Amino acid sequence: MIMWIVECISTTTYSVALNGELHGFFPGARGIRQGDPMSPYLFVLAMEILHLILLQRIEQAESFQYHWQCNEMKLFKPLFR
């Protein structure tokens, strides 16, 4: 699956339409195509990994404290101050 995602990201090409006709192809510089249906899936996948990394760091940190309203359910929000 990883190779499939890499292939979709690394092989983007674009063409220009003039008067309804396609002219040439040029490679995309980076990322996936705008409106690609895989984009939300990649976002959720990245957020899941980030969530797991944060949970692991919280468990390892001795000085971490939950927000007082989230302590019982062990919820954390990166934007709490």
PDB file of C-alpha atoms in Angstrom:
ATOM      1  CA  MET A   1       0.000   0.000   0.000  1.00  0.00           C
ATOM      2  CA  ILE A   2       2.852   2.384   0.785  1.00  0.00           C
ATOM      3  CA  MET A   3       4.317   1.861  -2.688  1.00  0.00           C
ATOM      4  CA  TRP A   4       0.887   2.581  -4.207  1.00  0.00           C
ATOM      5  CA  ILE A   5       0.689   5.902  -2.341  1.00  0.00           C
ATOM      6  CA  VAL A   6       4.259   6.813  -3.314  1.00  0.00           C
ATOM      7  CA  GLU A   7       3.458   6.016  -6.952  1.00  0.00           C
ATOM      8  CA  CYS A   8       0.369   8.258  -6.884  1.00  0.00           C
ATOM      9  CA  ILE A   9       2.321  11.132  -5.370  1.00  0.00           C
ATOM     10  CA  SER A  10       5.473  10.865  -7.472  1.00  0.00           C
ATOM     11  CA  THR A  11       3.910  10.389 -10.913  1.00  0.00           C
ATOM     12  CA  THR A  12       1.610  13.412 -11.132  1.00  0.00           C
ATOM     13  CA  THR A  13       1.472  15.006 -14.574  1.00  0.00           C
ATOM     14  CA  TYR A  14      -0.539  17.944 -15.844  1.00  0.00           C
ATOM     15  CA  SER A  15      -1.550  19.233 -19.248  1.00  0.00           C
ATOM     16  CA  VAL A  16      -2.881  22.588 -20.422  1.00  0.00           C
ATOM     17  CA  ALA A  17      -6.202  22.869 -22.257  1.00  0.00           C
ATOM     18  CA  LEU A  18      -6.388  25.635 -24.864  1.00  0.00           C
ATOM     19  CA  ASN A  19      -9.613  26.036 -26.823  1.00  0.00           C
ATOM     20  CA  GLY A  20     -10.743  22.629 -25.597  1.00  0.00           C
ATOM     21  CA  GLU A  21      -7.611  20.797 -26.748  1.00  0.00           C
ATOM     22  CA  LEU A  22      -4.962  19.327 -24.460  1.00  0.00           C
ATOM     23  CA  HIS A  23      -1.409  20.491 -25.125  1.00  0.00           C
ATOM     24  CA  GLY A  24       1.585  18.666 -23.676  1.00  0.00           C
ATOM     25  CA  PHE A  25       2.238  17.116 -20.315  1.00  0.00           C
ATOM     26  CA  PHE A  26       4.510  18.376 -17.587  1.00  0.00           C
ATOM     27  CA  PRO A  27       5.360  16.750 -14.262  1.00  0.00           C
ATOM     28  CA  GLY A  28       3.944  17.991 -10.980  1.00  0.00           C
ATOM     29  CA  ALA A  29       6.521  19.431  -8.603  1.00  0.00           C
ATOM     30  CA  ARG A  30       5.179  17.885  -5.386  1.00  0.00           C
ATOM     31  CA  GLY A  31       2.142  16.466  -3.672  1.00  0.00           C
ATOM     32  CA  ILE A  32      -1.003  14.910  -5.059  1.00  0.00           C
ATOM     33  CA  ARG A  33      -3.423  16.378  -7.549  1.00  0.00           C
ATOM     34  CA  GLN A  34      -5.960  18.902  -6.312  1.00  0.00           C
ATOM     35  CA  GLY A  35      -9.264  17.162  -5.651  1.00  0.00           C
ATOM     36  CA  ASP A  36      -7.703  13.700  -5.579  1.00  0.00           C
ATOM     37  CA  PRO A  37     -10.072  11.362  -3.676  1.00  0.00           C
ATOM     38  CA  MET A  38      -7.064   9.862  -1.894  1.00  0.00           C
ATOM     39  CA  SER A  39      -6.304  13.192  -0.176  1.00  0.00           C
ATOM     40  CA  PRO A  40      -8.760  12.835   2.758  1.00  0.00           C
ATOM     41  CA  TYR A  41      -7.575   9.262   3.328  1.00  0.00           C
ATOM     42  CA  LEU A  42      -3.942  10.392   3.530  1.00  0.00           C
ATOM     43  CA  PHE A  43      -4.938  13.165   5.954  1.00  0.00           C
ATOM     44  CA  VAL A  44      -6.741  10.725   8.267  1.00  0.00           C
ATOM     45  CA  LEU A  45      -3.827   8.297   8.050  1.00  0.00           C
ATOM     46  CA  ALA A  46      -1.354  11.039   9.006  1.00  0.00           C
ATOM     47  CA  MET A  47      -3.576  12.226  11.895  1.00  0.00           C
ATOM     48  CA  GLU A  48      -3.868   8.671  13.251  1.00  0.00           C
ATOM     49  CA  ILE A  49      -0.092   8.314  13.253  1.00  0.00           C
ATOM     50  CA  LEU A  50       0.331  11.717  14.919  1.00  0.00           C
ATOM     51  CA  HIS A  51      -2.250  10.734  17.546  1.00  0.00           C
ATOM     52  CA  LEU A  52      -0.383   7.503  18.332  1.00  0.00           C
ATOM     53  CA  ILE A  53       2.934   9.352  18.599  1.00  0.00           C
ATOM     54  CA  LEU A  54       1.406  11.920  20.969  1.00  0.00           C
ATOM     55  CA  LEU A  55      -0.129   9.203  23.148  1.00  0.00           C
ATOM     56  CA  GLN A  56       3.214   7.426  23.333  1.00  0.00           C
ATOM     57  CA  ARG A  57       5.004  10.644  24.319  1.00  0.00           C
ATOM     58  CA  ILE A  58       2.359  11.426  26.956  1.00  0.00           C
ATOM     59  CA  GLU A  59       2.805   7.989  28.531  1.00  0.00           C
ATOM     60  CA  GLN A  60       6.593   8.463  28.625  1.00  0.00           C
ATOM     61  CA  ALA A  61       6.560  12.048  29.927  1.00  0.00           C
ATOM     62  CA  GLU A  62       6.823  12.484  33.671  1.00  0.00           C
ATOM     63  CA  SER A  63       5.804  16.144  33.685  1.00  0.00           C
ATOM     64  CA  PHE A  64       2.689  15.865  31.474  1.00  0.00           C
ATOM     65  CA  GLN A  65      -0.603  16.879  33.090  1.00  0.00           C
ATOM     66  CA  TYR A  66      -4.041  16.627  31.538  1.00  0.00           C
ATOM     67  CA  HIS A  67      -6.272  19.684  31.435  1.00  0.00           C
ATOM     68  CA  TRP A  68      -8.388  19.627  34.587  1.00  0.00           C
ATOM     69  CA  GLN A  69     -11.637  19.102  32.618  1.00  0.00           C
ATOM     70  CA  CYS A  70     -10.141  16.239  30.585  1.00  0.00           C
ATOM     71  CA  ASN A  71      -8.326  14.373  33.334  1.00  0.00           C
ATOM     72  CA  GLU A  72     -11.067  11.827  34.020  1.00  0.00           C
ATOM     73  CA  MET A  73     -11.419  10.750  30.362  1.00  0.00           C
ATOM     74  CA  LYS A  74      -7.695  11.168  29.590  1.00  0.00           C
ATOM     75  CA  LEU A  75      -8.402  13.533  26.691  1.00  0.00           C
ATOM     76  CA  PHE A  76      -5.695  15.818  25.400  1.00  0.00           C
ATOM     77  CA  LYS A  77      -5.860  18.770  23.033  1.00  0.00           C
ATOM     78  CA  PRO A  78      -2.668  20.254  21.630  1.00  0.00           C
ATOM     79  CA  LEU A  79      -4.221  23.732  21.751  1.00  0.00           C
ATOM     80  CA  PHE A  80      -4.964  23.784  25.479  1.00  0.00           C
ATOM     81  CA  ARG A  81      -2.815  26.215  27.419  1.00  0.00           C
TER      82      ARG A  81
END
